PDB file of C-alpha atoms in Angstrom:
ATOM      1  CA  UNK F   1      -5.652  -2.794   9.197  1.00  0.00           C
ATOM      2  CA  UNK F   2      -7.924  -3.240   6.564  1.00  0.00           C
ATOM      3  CA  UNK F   3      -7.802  -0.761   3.303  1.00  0.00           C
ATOM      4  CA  UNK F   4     -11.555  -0.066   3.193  1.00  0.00           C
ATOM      5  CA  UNK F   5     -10.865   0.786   7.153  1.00  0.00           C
ATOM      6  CA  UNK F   6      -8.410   2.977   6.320  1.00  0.00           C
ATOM      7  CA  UNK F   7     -10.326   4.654   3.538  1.00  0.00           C
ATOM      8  CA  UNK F   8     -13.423   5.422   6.176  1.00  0.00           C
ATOM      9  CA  UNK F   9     -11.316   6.733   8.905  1.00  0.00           C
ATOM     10  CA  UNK F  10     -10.328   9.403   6.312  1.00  0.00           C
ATOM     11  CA  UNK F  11     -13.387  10.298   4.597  1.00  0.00           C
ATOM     12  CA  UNK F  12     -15.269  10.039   7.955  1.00  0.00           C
ATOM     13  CA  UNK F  13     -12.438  11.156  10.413  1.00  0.00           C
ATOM     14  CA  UNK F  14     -14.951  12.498  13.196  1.00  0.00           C
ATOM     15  CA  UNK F  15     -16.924   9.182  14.142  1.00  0.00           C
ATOM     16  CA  UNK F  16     -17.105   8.647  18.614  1.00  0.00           C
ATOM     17  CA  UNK F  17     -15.895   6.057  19.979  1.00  0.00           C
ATOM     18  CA  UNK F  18     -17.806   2.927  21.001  1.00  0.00           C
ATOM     19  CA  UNK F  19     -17.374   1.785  25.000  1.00  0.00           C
ATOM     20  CA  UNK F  20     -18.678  -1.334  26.289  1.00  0.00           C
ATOM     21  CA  UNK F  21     -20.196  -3.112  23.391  1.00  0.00           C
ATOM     22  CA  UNK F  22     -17.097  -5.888  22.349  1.00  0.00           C
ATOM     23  CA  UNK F  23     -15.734  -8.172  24.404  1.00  0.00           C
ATOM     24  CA  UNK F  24     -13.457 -10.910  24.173  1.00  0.00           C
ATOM     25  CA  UNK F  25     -13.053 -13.443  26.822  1.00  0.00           C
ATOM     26  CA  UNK F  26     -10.290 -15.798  28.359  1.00  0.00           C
ATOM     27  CA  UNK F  27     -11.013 -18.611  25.890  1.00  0.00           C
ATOM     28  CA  UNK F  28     -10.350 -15.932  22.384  1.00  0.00           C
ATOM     29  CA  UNK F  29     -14.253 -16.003  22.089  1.00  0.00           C
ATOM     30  CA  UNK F  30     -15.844 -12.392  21.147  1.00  0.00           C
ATOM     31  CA  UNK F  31     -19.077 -11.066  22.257  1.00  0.00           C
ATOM     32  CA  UNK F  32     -20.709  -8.571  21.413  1.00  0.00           C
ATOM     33  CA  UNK F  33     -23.270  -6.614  24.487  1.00  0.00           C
ATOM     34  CA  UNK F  34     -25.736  -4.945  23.537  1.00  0.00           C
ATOM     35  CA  UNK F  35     -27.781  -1.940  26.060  1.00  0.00           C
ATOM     36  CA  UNK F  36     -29.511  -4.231  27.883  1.00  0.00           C
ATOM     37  CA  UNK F  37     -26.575  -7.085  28.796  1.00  0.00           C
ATOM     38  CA  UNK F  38     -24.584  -4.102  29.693  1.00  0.00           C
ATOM     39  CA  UNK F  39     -27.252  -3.096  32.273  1.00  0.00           C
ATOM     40  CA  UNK F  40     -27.243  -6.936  33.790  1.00  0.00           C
ATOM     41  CA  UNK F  41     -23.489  -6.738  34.856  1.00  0.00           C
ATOM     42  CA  UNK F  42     -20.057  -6.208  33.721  1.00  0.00           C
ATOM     43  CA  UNK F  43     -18.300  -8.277  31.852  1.00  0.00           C
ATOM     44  CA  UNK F  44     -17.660 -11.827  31.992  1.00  0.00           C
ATOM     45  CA  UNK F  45     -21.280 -12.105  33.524  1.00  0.00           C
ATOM     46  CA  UNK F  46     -23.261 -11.856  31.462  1.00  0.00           C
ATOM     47  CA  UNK F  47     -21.000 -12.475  28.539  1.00  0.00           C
ATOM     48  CA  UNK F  48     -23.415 -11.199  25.919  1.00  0.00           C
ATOM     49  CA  UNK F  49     -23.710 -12.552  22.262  1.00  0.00           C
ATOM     50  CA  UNK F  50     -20.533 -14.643  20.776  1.00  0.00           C
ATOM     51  CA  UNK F  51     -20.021 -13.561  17.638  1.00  0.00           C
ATOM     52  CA  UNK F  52     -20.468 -17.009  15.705  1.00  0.00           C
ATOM     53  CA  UNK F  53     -20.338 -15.507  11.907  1.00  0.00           C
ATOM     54  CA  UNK F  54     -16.987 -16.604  10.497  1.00  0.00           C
ATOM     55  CA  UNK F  55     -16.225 -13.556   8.225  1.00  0.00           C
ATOM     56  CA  UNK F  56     -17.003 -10.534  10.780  1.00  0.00           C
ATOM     57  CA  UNK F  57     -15.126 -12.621  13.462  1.00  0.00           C
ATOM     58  CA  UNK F  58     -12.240 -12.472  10.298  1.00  0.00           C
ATOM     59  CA  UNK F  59     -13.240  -8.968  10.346  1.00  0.00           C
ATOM     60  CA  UNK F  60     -12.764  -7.932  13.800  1.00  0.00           C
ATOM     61  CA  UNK F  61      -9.355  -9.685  14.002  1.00  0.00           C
ATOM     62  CA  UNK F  62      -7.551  -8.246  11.443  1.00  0.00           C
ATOM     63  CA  UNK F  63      -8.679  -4.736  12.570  1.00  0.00           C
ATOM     64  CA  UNK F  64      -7.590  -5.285  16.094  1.00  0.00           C
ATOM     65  CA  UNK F  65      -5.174  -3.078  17.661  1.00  0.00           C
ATOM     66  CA  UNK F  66      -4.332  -1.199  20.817  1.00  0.00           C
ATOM     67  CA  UNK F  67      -4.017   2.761  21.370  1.00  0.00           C
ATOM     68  CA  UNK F  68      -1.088   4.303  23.550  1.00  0.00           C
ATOM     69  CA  UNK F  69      -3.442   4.134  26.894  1.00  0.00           C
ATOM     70  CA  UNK F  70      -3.337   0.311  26.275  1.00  0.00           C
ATOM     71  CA  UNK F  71      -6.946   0.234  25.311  1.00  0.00           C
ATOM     72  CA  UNK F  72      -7.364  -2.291  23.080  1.00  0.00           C
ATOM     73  CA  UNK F  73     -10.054  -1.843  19.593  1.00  0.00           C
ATOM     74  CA  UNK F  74     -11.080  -3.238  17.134  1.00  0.00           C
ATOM     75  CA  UNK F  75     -11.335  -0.176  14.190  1.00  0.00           C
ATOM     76  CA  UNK F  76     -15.197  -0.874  12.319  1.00  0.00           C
ATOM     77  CA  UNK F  77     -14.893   1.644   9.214  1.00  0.00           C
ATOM     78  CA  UNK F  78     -14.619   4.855  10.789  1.00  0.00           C
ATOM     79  CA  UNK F  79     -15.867   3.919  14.374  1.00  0.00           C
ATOM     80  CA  UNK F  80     -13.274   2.667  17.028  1.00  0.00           C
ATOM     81  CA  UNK F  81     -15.114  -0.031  19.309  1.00  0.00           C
ATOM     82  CA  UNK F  82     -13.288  -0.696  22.060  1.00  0.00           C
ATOM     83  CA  UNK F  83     -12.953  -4.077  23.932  1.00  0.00           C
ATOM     84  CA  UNK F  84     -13.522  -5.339  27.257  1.00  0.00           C
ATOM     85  CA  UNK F  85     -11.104  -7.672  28.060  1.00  0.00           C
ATOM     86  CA  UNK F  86     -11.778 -10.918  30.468  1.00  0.00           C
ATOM     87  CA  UNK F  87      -8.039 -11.401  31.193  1.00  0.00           C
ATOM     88  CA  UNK F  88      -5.631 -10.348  28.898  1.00  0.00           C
ATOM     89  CA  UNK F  89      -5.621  -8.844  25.347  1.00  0.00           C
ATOM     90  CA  UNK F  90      -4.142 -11.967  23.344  1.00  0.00           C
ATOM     91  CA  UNK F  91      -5.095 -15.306  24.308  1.00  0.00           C
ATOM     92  CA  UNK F  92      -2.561 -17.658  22.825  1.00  0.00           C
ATOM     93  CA  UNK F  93      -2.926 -21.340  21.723  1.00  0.00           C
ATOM     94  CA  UNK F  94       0.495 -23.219  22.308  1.00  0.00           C
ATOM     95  CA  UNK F  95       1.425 -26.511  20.444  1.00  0.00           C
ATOM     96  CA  UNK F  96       3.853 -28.731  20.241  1.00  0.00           C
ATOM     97  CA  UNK F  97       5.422 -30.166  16.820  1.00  0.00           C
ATOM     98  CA  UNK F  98       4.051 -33.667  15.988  1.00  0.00           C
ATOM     99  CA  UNK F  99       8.020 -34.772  15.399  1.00  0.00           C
ATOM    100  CA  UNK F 100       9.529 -35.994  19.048  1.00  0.00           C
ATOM    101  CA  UNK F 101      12.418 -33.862  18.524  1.00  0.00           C
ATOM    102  CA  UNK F 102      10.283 -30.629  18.570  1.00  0.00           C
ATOM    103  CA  UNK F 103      12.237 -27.375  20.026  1.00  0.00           C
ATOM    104  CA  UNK F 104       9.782 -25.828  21.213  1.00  0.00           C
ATOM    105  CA  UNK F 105       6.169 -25.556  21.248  1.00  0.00           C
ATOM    106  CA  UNK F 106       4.523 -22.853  18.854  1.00  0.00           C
ATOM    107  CA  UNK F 107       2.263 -20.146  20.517  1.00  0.00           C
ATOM    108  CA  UNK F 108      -0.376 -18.418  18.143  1.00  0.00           C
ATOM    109  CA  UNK F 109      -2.656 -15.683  19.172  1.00  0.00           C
ATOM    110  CA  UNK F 110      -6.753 -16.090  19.202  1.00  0.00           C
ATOM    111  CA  UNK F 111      -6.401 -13.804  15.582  1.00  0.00           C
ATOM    112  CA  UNK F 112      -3.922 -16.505  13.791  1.00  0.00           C
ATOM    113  CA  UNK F 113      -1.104 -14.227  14.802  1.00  0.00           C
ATOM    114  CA  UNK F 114       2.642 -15.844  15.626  1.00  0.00           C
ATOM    115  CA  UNK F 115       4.719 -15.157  18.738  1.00  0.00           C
ATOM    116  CA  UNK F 116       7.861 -15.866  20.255  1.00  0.00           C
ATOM    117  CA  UNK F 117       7.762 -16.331  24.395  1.00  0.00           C
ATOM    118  CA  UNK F 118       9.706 -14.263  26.147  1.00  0.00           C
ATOM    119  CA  UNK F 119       8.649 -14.642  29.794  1.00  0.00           C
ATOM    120  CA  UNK F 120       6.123 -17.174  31.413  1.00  0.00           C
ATOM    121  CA  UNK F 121       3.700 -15.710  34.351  1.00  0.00           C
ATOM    122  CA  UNK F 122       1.570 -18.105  36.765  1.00  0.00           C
ATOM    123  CA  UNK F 123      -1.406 -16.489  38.797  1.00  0.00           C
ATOM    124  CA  UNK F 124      -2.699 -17.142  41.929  1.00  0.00           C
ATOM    125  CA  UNK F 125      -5.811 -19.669  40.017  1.00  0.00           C
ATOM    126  CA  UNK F 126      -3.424 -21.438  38.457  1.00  0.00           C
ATOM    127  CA  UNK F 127      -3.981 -19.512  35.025  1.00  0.00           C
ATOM    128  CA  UNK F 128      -0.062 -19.650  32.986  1.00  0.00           C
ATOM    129  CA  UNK F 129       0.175 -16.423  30.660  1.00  0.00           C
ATOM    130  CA  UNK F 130       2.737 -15.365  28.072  1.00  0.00           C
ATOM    131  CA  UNK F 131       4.688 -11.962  27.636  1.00  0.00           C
ATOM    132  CA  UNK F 132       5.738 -12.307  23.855  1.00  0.00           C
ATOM    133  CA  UNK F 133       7.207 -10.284  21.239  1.00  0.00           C
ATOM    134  CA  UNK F 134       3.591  -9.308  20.219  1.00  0.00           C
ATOM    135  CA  UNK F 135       2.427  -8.766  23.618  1.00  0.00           C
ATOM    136  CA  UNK F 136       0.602 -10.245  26.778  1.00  0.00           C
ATOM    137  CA  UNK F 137      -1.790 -12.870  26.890  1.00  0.00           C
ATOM    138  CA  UNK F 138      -3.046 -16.030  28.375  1.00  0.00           C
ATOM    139  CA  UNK F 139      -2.454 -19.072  27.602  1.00  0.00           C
ATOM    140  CA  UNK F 140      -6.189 -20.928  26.299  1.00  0.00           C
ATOM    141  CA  UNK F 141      -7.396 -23.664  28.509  1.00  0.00           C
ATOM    142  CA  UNK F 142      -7.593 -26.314  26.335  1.00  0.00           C
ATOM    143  CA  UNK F 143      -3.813 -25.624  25.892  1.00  0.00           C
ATOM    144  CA  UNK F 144      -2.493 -25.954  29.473  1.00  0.00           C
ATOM    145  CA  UNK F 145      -1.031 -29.443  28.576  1.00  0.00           C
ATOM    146  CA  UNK F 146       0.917 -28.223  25.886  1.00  0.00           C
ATOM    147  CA  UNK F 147       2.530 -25.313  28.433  1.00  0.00           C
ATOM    148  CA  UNK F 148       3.199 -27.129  31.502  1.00  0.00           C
ATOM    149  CA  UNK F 149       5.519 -29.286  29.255  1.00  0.00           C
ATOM    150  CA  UNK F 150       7.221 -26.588  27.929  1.00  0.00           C
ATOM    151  CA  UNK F 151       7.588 -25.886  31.654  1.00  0.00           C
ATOM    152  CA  UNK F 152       9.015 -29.153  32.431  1.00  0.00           C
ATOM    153  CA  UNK F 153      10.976 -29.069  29.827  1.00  0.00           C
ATOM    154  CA  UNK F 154      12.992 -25.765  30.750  1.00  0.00           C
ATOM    155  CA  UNK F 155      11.501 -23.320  27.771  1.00  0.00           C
ATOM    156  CA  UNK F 156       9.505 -21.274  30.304  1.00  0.00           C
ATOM    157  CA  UNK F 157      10.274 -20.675  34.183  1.00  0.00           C
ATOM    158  CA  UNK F 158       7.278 -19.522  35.103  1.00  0.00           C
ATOM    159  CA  UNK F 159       7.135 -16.001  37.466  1.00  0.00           C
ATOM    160  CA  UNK F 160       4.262 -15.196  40.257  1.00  0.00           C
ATOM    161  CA  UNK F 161       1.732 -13.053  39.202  1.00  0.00           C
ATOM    162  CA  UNK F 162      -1.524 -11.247  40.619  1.00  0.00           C
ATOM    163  CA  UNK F 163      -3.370 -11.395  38.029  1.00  0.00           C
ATOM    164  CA  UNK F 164      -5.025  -8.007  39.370  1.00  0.00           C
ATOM    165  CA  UNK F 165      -2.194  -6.277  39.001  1.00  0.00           C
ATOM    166  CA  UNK F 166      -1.326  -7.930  35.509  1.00  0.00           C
ATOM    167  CA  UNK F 167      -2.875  -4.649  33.538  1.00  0.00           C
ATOM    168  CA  UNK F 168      -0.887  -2.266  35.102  1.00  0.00           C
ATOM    169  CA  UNK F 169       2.514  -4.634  34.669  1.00  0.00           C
ATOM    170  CA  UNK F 170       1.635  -4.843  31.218  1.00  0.00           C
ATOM    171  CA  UNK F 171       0.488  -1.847  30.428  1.00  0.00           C
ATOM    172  CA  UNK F 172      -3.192  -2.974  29.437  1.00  0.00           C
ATOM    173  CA  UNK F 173      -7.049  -1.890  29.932  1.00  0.00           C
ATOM    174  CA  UNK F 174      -9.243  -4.625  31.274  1.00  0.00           C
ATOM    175  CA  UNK F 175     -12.397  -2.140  30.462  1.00  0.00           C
ATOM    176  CA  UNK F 176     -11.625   0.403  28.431  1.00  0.00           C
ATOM    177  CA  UNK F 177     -13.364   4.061  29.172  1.00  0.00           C
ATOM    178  CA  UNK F 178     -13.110   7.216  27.367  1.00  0.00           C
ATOM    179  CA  UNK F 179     -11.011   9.998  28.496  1.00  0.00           C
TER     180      UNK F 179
END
């Protein structure tokens, strides 16, 4: 967490909560829903506005984080906005090394972040998703190549999963509601 974060939560310590106006979706993309897309529909549909502006979406990932209930947030100053989640709370990009010999292909999260596998999960649409030392997540779409070889390779035996009940198995919020 940011320093200037940490410096507002303590000189403003009683700020509410926010509910229902970040979102991040399946791809790592965050959007932010204002009154009236919140009125049209839940999340994914309508998505709202993607946040496009390079240093807030900097911003927002360095300052995200989730609370004991497994409600993910990111922490704005002294204000806790919490997210709505399309699938999972990481979204992970997975690459292979460019040498032939690679190990094993890297996973990163959709906020730069590292992590190491530790199980693979396959849901009913096909979607592959990654239980890591940082947490659970999905893998992106554009990198499904990259983890069905580390499937056919013998890195990851993927498990059956509904993704329905995915929050509960992992201990997640999909949309996050105050107490």
């Amino acid at each position: 967490m940011d320093e200037i974060v940490k410096a507002a939560l303590k000189k403003w310590p009683g700020v509410p909560h926010c509910y229902g106006w970040l979102a991040l979706d399946a791809r790592g993309d965050w959007y932010l829903r204002d009154e009236a897309v919140q009125r049209a529909g839940p999340f994914p549909s309508p998505k709202g506005s993607r946040v496009e502006h390079a240093k807030l979406k900097a911003f927002i990932e360095r300052n995200y984080e989730a609370d004991a209930a497994g409600r993910w947030f990111f922490q704005n100053g002294p204000q806790r906005v919490y997210v709505q989640l399309e699938a999972a709370p990481w979204v992970w990009r997975v690459q292979w090394p460019t040498a032939p010999d690679g190990d094993a292909p890297t996973v990163t999260s959709h906020t730069g972040r590292a992590a190491v596998p530790r199980s693979c999960w396959l849901d009913d649409q096909g979607r592959i998703y990654l239980d890591t030392d940082i947490g659970f997540g999905i893998v992106h779409s554009q990198d499904m190549l990259d983890a069905a070889q580390a499937i056919e390779h013998g890195l990851w035996q993927p498990q059956p999963l509904d993704a329905a009940e995915a929050p509960a198995r992992f201990g997640y919020q999909r949309d996050p509601a105050p107490d």
